mmCIF file of C-alpha atoms in Angstrom:
data_model
loop_
_atom_site.group_PDB
_atom_site.id
_atom_site.type_symbol
_atom_site.label_atom_id
_atom_site.label_comp_id
_atom_site.label_asym_id
_atom_site.label_seq_id
_atom_site.Cartn_x
_atom_site.Cartn_y
_atom_site.Cartn_z
ATOM 1 C CA MET A 611 1.799 -22.713 -1.322
ATOM 2 C CA ALA A 612 5.424 -22.379 -0.393
ATOM 3 C CA GLU A 613 5.561 -26.010 0.610
ATOM 4 C CA SER A 614 7.135 -26.862 -2.735
ATOM 5 C CA SER A 615 10.816 -27.613 -2.455
ATOM 6 C CA VAL A 616 13.090 -24.646 -2.820
ATOM 7 C CA PRO A 617 15.969 -25.018 -5.235
ATOM 8 C CA THR A 618 18.828 -22.574 -4.879
ATOM 9 C CA GLN A 619 17.908 -20.583 -7.952
ATOM 10 C CA GLN A 620 14.255 -19.973 -8.271
ATOM 11 C CA PRO A 621 13.053 -17.263 -10.585
ATOM 12 C CA ALA A 622 11.164 -14.332 -9.154
ATOM 13 C CA LYS A 623 7.549 -15.100 -8.622
ATOM 14 C CA GLN A 624 4.984 -13.021 -10.406
ATOM 15 C CA VAL A 625 2.097 -12.277 -8.133
ATOM 16 C CA LEU A 626 -1.217 -11.122 -9.426
ATOM 17 C CA TYR A 627 -2.914 -8.298 -7.590
ATOM 18 C CA CYS A 628 -6.607 -7.612 -7.510
ATOM 19 C CA GLY A 629 -7.644 -4.645 -9.602
ATOM 20 C CA ILE A 630 -10.199 -3.542 -7.033
ATOM 21 C CA CYS A 631 -8.567 -3.810 -3.637
ATOM 22 C CA SER A 632 -4.930 -4.250 -4.763
ATOM 23 C CA LEU A 633 -4.346 -7.281 -2.531
ATOM 24 C CA PRO A 634 -3.432 -10.680 -3.909
ATOM 25 C CA PRO A 635 -6.790 -12.204 -4.893
ATOM 26 C CA GLU A 636 -6.652 -14.821 -2.177
ATOM 27 C CA TYR A 637 -6.888 -12.080 0.416
ATOM 28 C CA CYS A 638 -9.835 -10.305 -1.216
ATOM 29 C CA GLU A 639 -12.211 -11.966 1.193
ATOM 30 C CA PHE A 640 -10.755 -9.878 3.993
ATOM 31 C CA GLY A 641 -10.857 -6.591 2.176
ATOM 32 C CA GLY A 642 -14.475 -5.504 2.543
ATOM 33 C CA THR A 643 -15.117 -5.232 -1.181
ATOM 34 C CA THR A 644 -15.273 -8.958 -1.665
ATOM 35 C CA LYS A 645 -18.202 -8.925 -4.056
ATOM 36 C CA LYS A 646 -16.611 -6.531 -6.459
ATOM 37 C CA CYS A 647 -13.263 -8.283 -6.238
ATOM 38 C CA GLU A 648 -14.890 -11.551 -7.106
ATOM 39 C CA GLU A 649 -16.561 -10.062 -10.145
ATOM 40 C CA TRP A 650 -13.331 -8.460 -11.242
ATOM 41 C CA LEU A 651 -11.487 -11.742 -10.942
ATOM 42 C CA LEU A 652 -14.194 -13.586 -12.812
ATOM 43 C CA SER A 653 -14.054 -11.230 -15.746
ATOM 44 C CA ASN A 654 -10.280 -10.829 -15.834
ATOM 45 C CA HIS A 655 -8.830 -14.108 -14.643
ATOM 46 C CA PRO A 656 -11.515 -16.775 -14.785
ATOM 47 C CA ASP A 657 -9.062 -19.607 -14.133
ATOM 48 C CA ILE A 658 -7.913 -18.175 -10.842
ATOM 49 C CA HIS A 659 -11.468 -17.364 -9.960
ATOM 50 C CA ARG A 660 -12.353 -21.006 -10.346
ATOM 51 C CA GLN A 661 -9.533 -21.943 -8.027
ATOM 52 C CA LEU A 662 -10.384 -19.497 -5.315
ATOM 53 C CA TYR A 663 -14.147 -19.356 -5.300
ATOM 54 C CA SER A 664 -15.143 -22.930 -5.978
ATOM 55 C CA GLN A 665 -17.574 -24.514 -3.584
ATOM 56 C CA GLU A 666 -15.084 -26.916 -2.042
ATOM 57 C CA VAL A 667 -12.605 -24.201 -1.258
ATOM 58 C CA LEU A 668 -15.209 -22.091 0.449
ATOM 59 C CA GLU A 669 -16.321 -25.019 2.520
ATOM 60 C CA ALA A 670 -12.782 -25.942 3.459
ATOM 61 C CA ASN A 671 -12.183 -22.378 4.536
ATOM 62 C CA MET A 672 -15.182 -22.462 6.747
ATOM 63 C CA ALA A 673 -14.300 -25.818 8.253
ATOM 64 C CA ALA A 674 -10.958 -24.533 9.440
ATOM 65 C CA LEU A 675 -12.602 -22.328 12.023
ATOM 66 C CA SER A 676 -14.761 -23.132 14.989
ATOM 67 C CA VAL A 677 -18.440 -22.284 14.676
ATOM 68 C CA GLU A 678 -18.196 -19.415 17.055
ATOM 69 C CA ALA A 679 -15.169 -17.904 15.379
ATOM 70 C CA GLN A 680 -16.933 -18.302 12.057
ATOM 71 C CA LYS A 681 -19.865 -16.301 13.271
ATOM 72 C CA ARG A 682 -17.666 -13.586 14.598
ATOM 73 C CA ALA A 683 -15.661 -13.454 11.402
ATOM 74 C CA GLU A 684 -18.813 -13.241 9.364
ATOM 75 C CA LYS A 685 -20.216 -10.451 11.459
ATOM 76 C CA ASP A 686 -16.967 -8.620 11.192
ATOM 77 C CA ALA A 687 -16.800 -9.081 7.456
ATOM 78 C CA SER A 688 -20.325 -7.824 6.887
ATOM 79 C CA LYS A 689 -19.629 -4.842 9.081
ATOM 80 C CA LYS A 690 -16.514 -4.069 7.125
ATOM 81 C CA ALA A 691 -18.327 -4.423 3.821
ATOM 82 C CA ALA A 692 -21.104 -2.125 4.994
ATOM 83 C CA LYS A 693 -18.562 0.419 6.097
ATOM 84 C CA ALA A 694 -16.726 0.293 2.798
ATOM 85 C CA SER A 695 -19.865 0.726 0.740
ATOM 86 C CA ALA A 696 -21.116 3.527 2.974
ATOM 87 C CA LEU A 697 -17.840 5.324 2.555
ATOM 88 C CA GLU A 698 -18.018 4.930 -1.176
ATOM 89 C CA GLN A 699 -21.533 6.281 -1.328
ATOM 90 C CA ARG A 700 -20.673 9.206 0.834
ATOM 91 C CA GLN A 701 -17.731 10.043 -1.364
ATOM 92 C CA ALA A 702 -19.797 9.773 -4.516
ATOM 93 C CA ALA A 703 -22.471 12.046 -3.071
ATOM 94 C CA GLU A 704 -19.880 14.523 -1.984
ATOM 95 C CA ARG A 705 -18.366 14.535 -5.397
ATOM 96 C CA ALA A 706 -21.668 15.046 -7.145
ATOM 97 C CA GLU A 707 -22.402 18.033 -4.984
ATOM 98 C CA SER A 708 -19.120 19.803 -4.751
ATOM 99 C CA GLN A 709 -18.243 22.547 -7.141
ATOM 100 C CA VAL A 710 -14.976 23.654 -8.568
ATOM 101 C CA LEU A 711 -14.812 27.408 -8.777
ATOM 102 C CA ILE A 712 -12.536 29.229 -11.155
ATOM 103 C CA LYS A 713 -12.324 32.869 -10.255
ATOM 104 C CA ARG A 714 -10.603 35.703 -11.963
ATOM 105 C CA VAL A 715 -9.427 38.163 -9.402
ATOM 106 C CA GLU A 716 -8.086 41.555 -10.243
ATOM 107 C CA ARG A 717 -4.690 42.261 -8.815
ATOM 108 C CA SER A 718 -4.095 45.757 -10.031
ATOM 109 C CA LYS A 719 -5.449 47.670 -12.975
ATOM 110 C CA ARG A 720 -4.846 45.277 -15.778
ATOM 111 C CA LYS A 721 -3.350 42.305 -13.973
ATOM 112 C CA TYR A 722 -5.252 39.269 -12.893
ATOM 113 C CA VAL A 723 -4.786 36.060 -11.007
ATOM 114 C CA THR A 724 -6.923 32.976 -11.402
ATOM 115 C CA VAL A 725 -8.090 31.275 -8.263
ATOM 116 C CA VAL A 726 -9.218 27.666 -8.409
ATOM 117 C CA SER A 727 -10.948 26.270 -5.375
ATOM 118 C CA GLY A 728 -12.785 23.067 -4.574
ATOM 119 C CA LEU A 729 -10.501 20.611 -6.337
ATOM 120 C CA GLU A 730 -9.638 18.774 -3.121
ATOM 121 C CA ALA A 731 -13.165 17.328 -2.940
ATOM 122 C CA PHE A 732 -12.335 15.188 -5.945
ATOM 123 C CA GLY A 733 -9.400 13.533 -4.284
ATOM 124 C CA LEU A 734 -6.798 15.549 -6.122
ATOM 125 C CA GLU A 735 -3.696 16.723 -4.399
ATOM 126 C CA LEU A 736 -3.611 20.474 -4.590
ATOM 127 C CA LYS A 737 0.126 20.714 -4.452
ATOM 128 C CA LYS A 738 0.594 18.479 -7.438
ATOM 129 C CA VAL A 739 -2.194 20.075 -9.415
ATOM 130 C CA ALA A 740 -0.711 23.481 -8.746
ATOM 131 C CA LYS A 741 2.615 22.278 -10.050
ATOM 132 C CA ASP A 742 0.923 20.955 -13.165
ATOM 133 C CA PHE A 743 -0.829 24.253 -13.748
ATOM 134 C CA GLY A 744 2.450 26.061 -13.439
ATOM 135 C CA LYS A 745 4.097 23.724 -15.894
ATOM 136 C CA LYS A 746 1.284 23.847 -18.380
ATOM 137 C CA PHE A 747 0.828 27.594 -18.437
ATOM 138 C CA ALA A 748 4.398 28.553 -17.675
ATOM 139 C CA THR A 749 3.343 30.847 -14.866
ATOM 140 C CA GLY A 750 3.613 30.980 -11.122
ATOM 141 C CA SER A 751 1.118 28.727 -9.447
ATOM 142 C CA SER A 752 0.788 28.024 -5.784
ATOM 143 C CA VAL A 753 -1.437 26.665 -3.079
ATOM 144 C CA THR A 754 -2.675 29.434 -0.815
ATOM 145 C CA LYS A 755 -4.556 29.218 2.426
ATOM 146 C CA VAL A 756 -7.989 30.758 2.598
ATOM 147 C CA PRO A 757 -8.765 32.779 5.717
ATOM 148 C CA GLY A 758 -11.875 30.729 6.389
ATOM 149 C CA GLY A 759 -9.863 27.501 6.382
ATOM 150 C CA GLY A 760 -9.059 25.261 3.473
ATOM 151 C CA GLU A 761 -6.807 25.876 0.525
ATOM 152 C CA GLU A 762 -7.030 26.964 -3.048
ATOM 153 C CA ILE A 763 -4.759 27.230 -6.030
ATOM 154 C CA THR A 764 -3.674 30.609 -7.278
ATOM 155 C CA VAL A 765 -2.383 30.833 -10.806
ATOM 156 C CA GLN A 766 -0.826 34.023 -12.045
ATOM 157 C CA GLY A 767 -2.422 35.567 -15.042
ATOM 158 C CA ASP A 768 -5.892 35.606 -16.502
ATOM 159 C CA LEU A 769 -6.302 31.977 -17.406
ATOM 160 C CA SER A 770 -9.850 31.092 -16.419
ATOM 161 C CA ASP A 771 -10.798 29.550 -19.743
ATOM 162 C CA ASP A 772 -7.514 27.751 -20.175
ATOM 163 C CA VAL A 773 -7.689 26.343 -16.673
ATOM 164 C CA PHE A 774 -11.220 25.183 -17.354
ATOM 165 C CA ASP A 775 -10.106 23.294 -20.454
ATOM 166 C CA PHE A 776 -7.062 21.897 -18.722
ATOM 167 C CA ILE A 777 -9.054 20.538 -15.811
ATOM 168 C CA THR A 778 -11.679 18.904 -17.977
ATOM 169 C CA GLU A 779 -8.987 17.332 -20.095
ATOM 170 C CA THR A 780 -6.513 16.096 -17.520
ATOM 171 C CA TYR A 781 -8.725 15.258 -14.574
ATOM 172 C CA PRO A 782 -11.664 13.189 -15.788
ATOM 173 C CA VAL A 783 -12.806 12.697 -12.186
ATOM 174 C CA VAL A 784 -14.117 16.229 -12.234
ATOM 175 C CA PRO A 785 -17.378 16.435 -14.181
ATOM 176 C CA GLU A 786 -17.565 19.404 -16.501
ATOM 177 C CA ASP A 787 -20.894 20.525 -15.110
ATOM 178 C CA ASN A 788 -19.377 20.953 -11.694
ATOM 179 C CA ILE A 789 -16.919 23.568 -12.805
ATOM 180 C CA ASP A 790 -17.943 27.181 -12.603
ATOM 181 C CA CYS A 791 -16.216 30.214 -13.958
ATOM 182 C CA ILE A 792 -16.732 33.425 -12.074
ATOM 183 C CA GLU A 793 -15.411 36.819 -12.981
ATOM 184 C CA ASP A 794 -14.721 38.659 -9.834
ATOM 185 C CA LYS A 795 -14.806 42.391 -10.115
ATOM 186 C CA LYS A 796 -13.644 43.887 -6.913
ATOM 187 C CA LYS A 797 -13.757 47.498 -7.878
ATOM 188 C CA LYS A 798 -16.136 48.915 -10.351
ATOM 189 C CA ALA A 799 -14.485 50.151 -13.445
ATOM 190 C CA GLY A 800 -14.379 53.844 -13.533
ATOM 191 C CA MET B 435 3.199 1.705 11.772
ATOM 192 C CA PHE B 436 1.283 2.364 8.593
ATOM 193 C CA LYS B 437 -2.219 1.906 9.873
ATOM 194 C CA LYS B 438 -3.348 5.218 8.474
ATOM 195 C CA ASP B 439 -2.971 6.135 4.867
ATOM 196 C CA ILE B 440 0.238 8.015 4.383
ATOM 197 C CA SER B 441 1.493 10.339 1.741
ATOM 198 C CA ALA B 442 5.002 10.310 0.428
ATOM 199 C CA GLY B 443 7.303 13.147 1.245
ATOM 200 C CA SER B 444 10.263 14.292 -0.726
ATOM 201 C CA LYS B 445 11.912 11.958 -3.153
ATOM 202 C CA THR B 446 15.645 12.089 -3.623
ATOM 203 C CA LYS B 447 18.185 10.096 -5.482
ATOM 204 C CA VAL B 448 20.433 7.895 -3.412
ATOM 205 C CA LYS B 449 24.159 8.505 -3.627
ATOM 206 C CA SER B 450 25.934 5.649 -5.265
ATOM 207 C CA SER B 451 28.157 5.132 -2.249
ATOM 208 C CA VAL B 452 25.121 4.958 0.008
ATOM 209 C CA GLN B 453 23.520 2.642 -2.470
ATOM 210 C CA ARG B 454 26.458 0.291 -2.160
ATOM 211 C CA GLY B 455 26.057 0.441 1.587
ATOM 212 C CA ILE B 456 22.412 -0.495 1.341
ATOM 213 C CA ARG B 457 23.233 -3.350 -0.923
ATOM 214 C CA ALA B 458 25.813 -4.685 1.502
ATOM 215 C CA LYS B 459 23.420 -4.327 4.382
ATOM 216 C CA VAL B 460 20.668 -6.132 2.550
ATOM 217 C CA LEU B 461 23.003 -9.012 1.812
ATOM 218 C CA GLU B 462 24.108 -9.096 5.399
ATOM 219 C CA THR B 463 20.588 -9.186 6.769
ATOM 220 C CA TYR B 464 19.116 -11.465 4.131
ATOM 221 C CA PRO B 465 21.903 -13.708 2.886
ATOM 222 C CA LEU B 466 19.421 -15.807 0.972
ATOM 223 C CA LEU B 467 18.807 -12.918 -1.381
ATOM 224 C CA GLU B 468 22.337 -13.151 -2.705
ATOM 225 C CA PRO B 469 21.510 -14.908 -5.990
ATOM 226 C CA TYR B 470 18.856 -12.308 -6.739
ATOM 227 C CA ILE B 471 20.516 -9.128 -5.626
ATOM 228 C CA ASP B 472 21.393 -8.137 -9.162
ATOM 229 C CA GLU B 473 17.800 -8.635 -10.117
ATOM 230 C CA ILE B 474 16.455 -6.644 -7.209
ATOM 231 C CA MET B 475 18.842 -3.751 -7.342
ATOM 232 C CA PRO B 476 21.055 -3.869 -10.398
ATOM 233 C CA LYS B 477 24.370 -2.143 -9.850
ATOM 234 C CA LYS B 478 23.804 0.457 -12.488
ATOM 235 C CA GLU B 479 20.314 1.435 -11.476
ATOM 236 C CA GLN B 480 19.582 4.541 -9.528
ATOM 237 C CA LEU B 481 17.669 3.983 -6.324
ATOM 238 C CA ASP B 482 15.315 6.581 -4.961
ATOM 239 C CA LEU B 483 14.806 7.466 -1.343
ATOM 240 C CA VAL B 484 11.279 8.454 -0.440
ATOM 241 C CA LYS B 485 10.697 10.020 2.912
ATOM 242 C CA LEU B 486 7.608 8.880 4.760
ATOM 243 C CA PRO B 487 6.056 10.236 7.925
ATOM 244 C CA ASP B 488 7.475 9.183 11.309
ATOM 245 C CA ARG B 489 11.052 9.070 10.087
ATOM 246 C CA VAL B 490 10.541 6.124 7.856
ATOM 247 C CA SER B 491 12.488 6.058 4.653
ATOM 248 C CA LEU B 492 11.582 3.910 1.722
ATOM 249 C CA TYR B 493 14.048 2.842 -0.915
ATOM 250 C CA THR B 494 12.550 2.329 -4.318
ATOM 251 C CA LEU B 495 13.700 1.304 -7.718
ATOM 252 C CA PRO B 496 11.007 3.101 -9.633
ATOM 253 C CA PRO B 497 8.310 2.043 -9.845
ATOM 254 C CA GLN B 498 8.850 -0.722 -7.313
ATOM 255 C CA PRO B 499 9.282 -0.183 -3.625
ATOM 256 C CA LEU B 500 12.046 -2.365 -2.244
ATOM 257 C CA PHE B 501 12.937 -1.762 1.385
ATOM 258 C CA TYR B 502 11.836 0.527 4.130
ATOM 259 C CA GLN B 503 13.587 1.550 7.254
ATOM 260 C CA HIS B 504 12.652 3.346 10.416
ATOM 261 C CA MET B 505 15.582 5.525 11.454
ATOM 262 C CA ASP B 506 18.487 3.097 11.822
ATOM 263 C CA ASP B 507 16.461 -0.039 12.389
ATOM 264 C CA PRO B 508 17.079 -2.975 10.110
ATOM 265 C CA LEU B 509 15.972 -2.657 6.523
ATOM 266 C CA LEU B 510 12.612 -4.319 6.071
ATOM 267 C CA PRO B 511 11.491 -5.634 2.712
ATOM 268 C CA HIS B 512 8.319 -4.311 1.147
ATOM 269 C CA LEU B 513 5.614 -6.923 0.713
ATOM 270 C CA THR B 514 5.716 -6.773 -3.053
ATOM 271 C CA LEU B 515 9.368 -7.750 -2.864
ATOM 272 C CA ILE B 516 8.538 -10.599 -0.528
ATOM 273 C CA HIS B 517 5.879 -11.792 -2.929
ATOM 274 C CA ARG B 518 8.485 -12.023 -5.636
ATOM 275 C CA TYR B 519 11.093 -13.841 -3.560
ATOM 276 C CA PRO B 520 9.092 -15.526 -0.826
ATOM 277 C CA HIS B 521 11.623 -18.213 0.067
ATOM 278 C CA CYS B 522 14.456 -15.795 0.797
ATOM 279 C CA PHE B 523 13.232 -14.688 4.182
ATOM 280 C CA PRO B 524 12.703 -16.391 7.510
ATOM 281 C CA ARG B 525 9.051 -17.222 7.660
ATOM 282 C CA ILE B 526 6.355 -18.083 10.127
ATOM 283 C CA ARG B 527 2.729 -18.873 9.515
ATOM 284 C CA ILE B 528 -0.470 -17.825 11.227
ATOM 285 C CA ASP B 529 -3.738 -19.715 11.352
ATOM 286 C CA ARG B 530 -6.767 -18.690 9.377
ATOM 287 C CA GLY B 531 -8.544 -17.101 12.270
ATOM 288 C CA ALA B 532 -5.814 -14.544 12.748
ATOM 289 C CA ILE B 533 -5.699 -13.260 9.192
ATOM 290 C CA ARG B 534 -8.515 -10.811 9.496
ATOM 291 C CA PHE B 535 -6.964 -9.242 12.580
ATOM 292 C CA VAL B 536 -3.610 -8.904 10.939
ATOM 293 C CA LEU B 537 -5.133 -7.323 7.870
ATOM 294 C CA SER B 538 -6.918 -4.769 9.978
ATOM 295 C CA GLY B 539 -3.692 -3.742 11.622
ATOM 296 C CA ALA B 540 -3.692 -5.478 14.989
ATOM 297 C CA SER B 541 -0.516 -6.658 16.623
ATOM 298 C CA LEU B 542 0.203 -10.262 15.855
ATOM 299 C CA MET B 543 -0.378 -12.337 18.957
ATOM 300 C CA ALA B 544 1.409 -15.554 19.766
ATOM 301 C CA PRO B 545 -1.661 -17.861 19.872
ATOM 302 C CA GLY B 546 -2.175 -17.272 16.149
ATOM 303 C CA LEU B 547 1.223 -18.870 15.610
ATOM 304 C CA THR B 548 1.145 -21.683 18.146
ATOM 305 C CA SER B 549 -2.280 -23.064 17.224
ATOM 306 C CA PRO B 550 -2.525 -26.056 14.854
ATOM 307 C CA GLY B 551 -2.840 -23.818 11.807
ATOM 308 C CA GLY B 552 0.225 -21.771 12.672
ATOM 309 C CA ARG B 553 3.846 -22.609 11.982
ATOM 310 C CA LEU B 554 6.990 -21.655 13.815
ATOM 311 C CA PRO B 555 10.546 -22.788 13.260
ATOM 312 C CA ASP B 556 10.818 -26.218 14.786
ATOM 313 C CA PRO B 557 14.165 -27.829 15.624
ATOM 314 C CA SER B 558 12.602 -31.287 15.832
ATOM 315 C CA ALA B 559 10.959 -31.201 12.413
ATOM 316 C CA GLY B 560 11.994 -33.232 9.406
ATOM 317 C CA ASP B 561 14.039 -32.031 6.490
ATOM 318 C CA ASP B 562 11.146 -30.984 4.345
ATOM 319 C CA TYR B 563 9.741 -28.684 6.985
ATOM 320 C CA ASP B 564 9.427 -25.332 5.371
ATOM 321 C CA TYR B 565 9.610 -22.917 8.234
ATOM 322 C CA GLY B 566 13.182 -23.225 9.373
ATOM 323 C CA LYS B 567 14.747 -25.278 12.115
ATOM 324 C CA SER B 568 16.433 -22.911 14.460
ATOM 325 C CA ASP B 569 14.433 -20.725 16.767
ATOM 326 C CA LEU B 570 14.371 -17.056 15.957
ATOM 327 C CA GLU B 571 15.492 -14.425 18.408
ATOM 328 C CA PRO B 572 13.509 -11.351 19.342
ATOM 329 C CA GLY B 573 14.426 -8.531 17.020
ATOM 330 C CA SER B 574 14.801 -10.635 13.908
ATOM 331 C CA VAL B 575 12.846 -9.835 10.800
ATOM 332 C CA VAL B 576 10.217 -12.357 9.803
ATOM 333 C CA VAL B 577 7.728 -12.701 7.020
ATOM 334 C CA VAL B 578 4.303 -13.835 8.117
ATOM 335 C CA GLU B 579 2.421 -16.177 5.866
ATOM 336 C CA ALA B 580 -1.108 -17.378 6.372
ATOM 337 C CA GLU B 581 -2.726 -20.770 6.536
ATOM 338 C CA GLY B 582 -4.119 -21.779 3.173
ATOM 339 C CA LYS B 583 -2.694 -18.741 1.404
ATOM 340 C CA GLU B 584 0.136 -18.644 -1.010
ATOM 341 C CA ASN B 585 1.464 -15.177 -0.401
ATOM 342 C CA ALA B 586 2.724 -13.484 2.693
ATOM 343 C CA CYS B 587 0.444 -11.060 4.475
ATOM 344 C CA MET B 588 2.772 -9.261 6.839
ATOM 345 C CA VAL B 589 6.364 -8.493 7.632
ATOM 346 C CA GLY B 590 7.755 -7.237 10.887
ATOM 347 C CA VAL B 591 10.246 -7.534 13.678
ATOM 348 C CA LEU B 592 9.746 -10.214 16.289
ATOM 349 C CA LYS B 593 9.034 -8.930 19.736
ATOM 350 C CA MET B 594 9.334 -12.300 21.337
ATOM 351 C CA GLY B 595 11.613 -15.189 20.497
ATOM 352 C CA THR B 596 9.908 -18.143 18.892
ATOM 353 C CA ARG B 597 11.024 -20.451 21.678
ATOM 354 C CA GLU B 598 9.417 -18.210 24.241
ATOM 355 C CA MET B 599 6.257 -18.149 22.166
ATOM 356 C CA LYS B 600 6.039 -21.882 22.184
ATOM 357 C CA GLU B 601 6.402 -21.958 25.930
ATOM 358 C CA LYS B 602 4.097 -19.118 26.834
ATOM 359 C CA LYS B 603 1.591 -19.140 23.971
ATOM 360 C CA LYS B 604 0.582 -15.676 24.988
ATOM 361 C CA GLY B 605 1.420 -12.088 24.319
ATOM 362 C CA VAL B 606 2.441 -9.937 21.402
ATOM 363 C CA ALA B 607 4.593 -11.572 18.767
ATOM 364 C CA ILE B 608 4.926 -8.691 16.321
ATOM 365 C CA ASP B 609 3.589 -5.218 16.570
ATOM 366 C CA GLN B 610 3.891 -2.425 14.070
ATOM 367 C CA GLY B 611 4.444 -4.561 11.052
ATOM 368 C CA HIS B 612 3.769 -3.826 7.436
ATOM 369 C CA TYR B 613 0.708 -5.734 6.264
ATOM 370 C CA LEU B 614 -1.361 -6.097 3.136
ATOM 371 C CA GLY B 615 -3.604 -3.127 2.569
ATOM 372 C CA ASP B 616 -1.919 -0.744 4.991
ATOM 373 C CA GLY B 617 -0.717 2.747 4.266
ATOM 374 C CA LEU B 618 2.627 1.656 2.902
ATOM 375 C CA TRP B 619 0.961 -0.912 0.679
ATOM 376 C CA ASN B 620 -1.459 1.633 -0.731
ATOM 377 C CA LEU B 621 1.173 4.284 -1.167
ATOM 378 C CA GLY B 622 1.203 5.653 -4.665
ATOM 379 C CA LEU B 623 4.717 6.202 -5.878
ATOM 380 C CA ASP B 624 4.355 9.062 -8.274
#
């Protein structure tokens, strides 16, 4: 607590932040992922865990509030936790389902562009990914709007296999099975 | 202000002359930071200016965010900075019941400060009172701590003077602050 006396020159304080919810651990109880935070703290900083989650502390916390306020706080907390876990599940399900498509599209006779779509479902920022593609392959790479709504990345050149490798290597959030390569032949050769 | 998750806009380097200006302004607004100013923003280091939505600019010393500013309002310290130098800012304290509202982005209301768990600057208090002696005016920047917690949970600009708060015990004390777990807190700086 800051109640300690304050000399003129006090070194900067190092504050620990929770690895799960990024708040200082003492505020984890308000974050909605309390359970996970507690486990994280227990495995990473057992001494602080003992300080924060001991029986006496919990009781003292509870005693500070009136019974009614306690109930409301509890209800609120459980609601928040439920919301957080629901969101997580939904995201996980979405991720498992969504596909990343790598398409080779013919520009003119022997020129191709590679179109990558579906990356946004994995929480990646298209603009940054596009920049990375451009840097990696030394080609033009941009985010283009799709007529039906949504956006995709267009990389100049026939790079489908390289893009596939690059994505699996640099973005581990995208499972390899969810990436599909499609060769798009607009006109029949002839 | 940062209730929703935000994404950083363009990042530019701050001119050294502007940087000097910022430094002077910081010292003017927070004289208590004087002994640490070289630690916070060393003279030789290059600050970055990150543009955020709603005309907020954030000054960072990569990778740490330091101050943010809405148009030409006073520079407000980022909470990580406050956590490092907690005693350098005018502080007030809220009671336990108010924490969960603050952390979900509500305006801070006066009763949370005037109740037994809250602390406001008190001219009649003894020397070891930790929350200042002179009443704060509306418009001054305060750091909000919480009952039973070591670290601050919010920073913002007072909407109501502390003397008025003590008299009325009603109404909004701070709205649109920067609190733990908000968009600015969760902002990734890369």
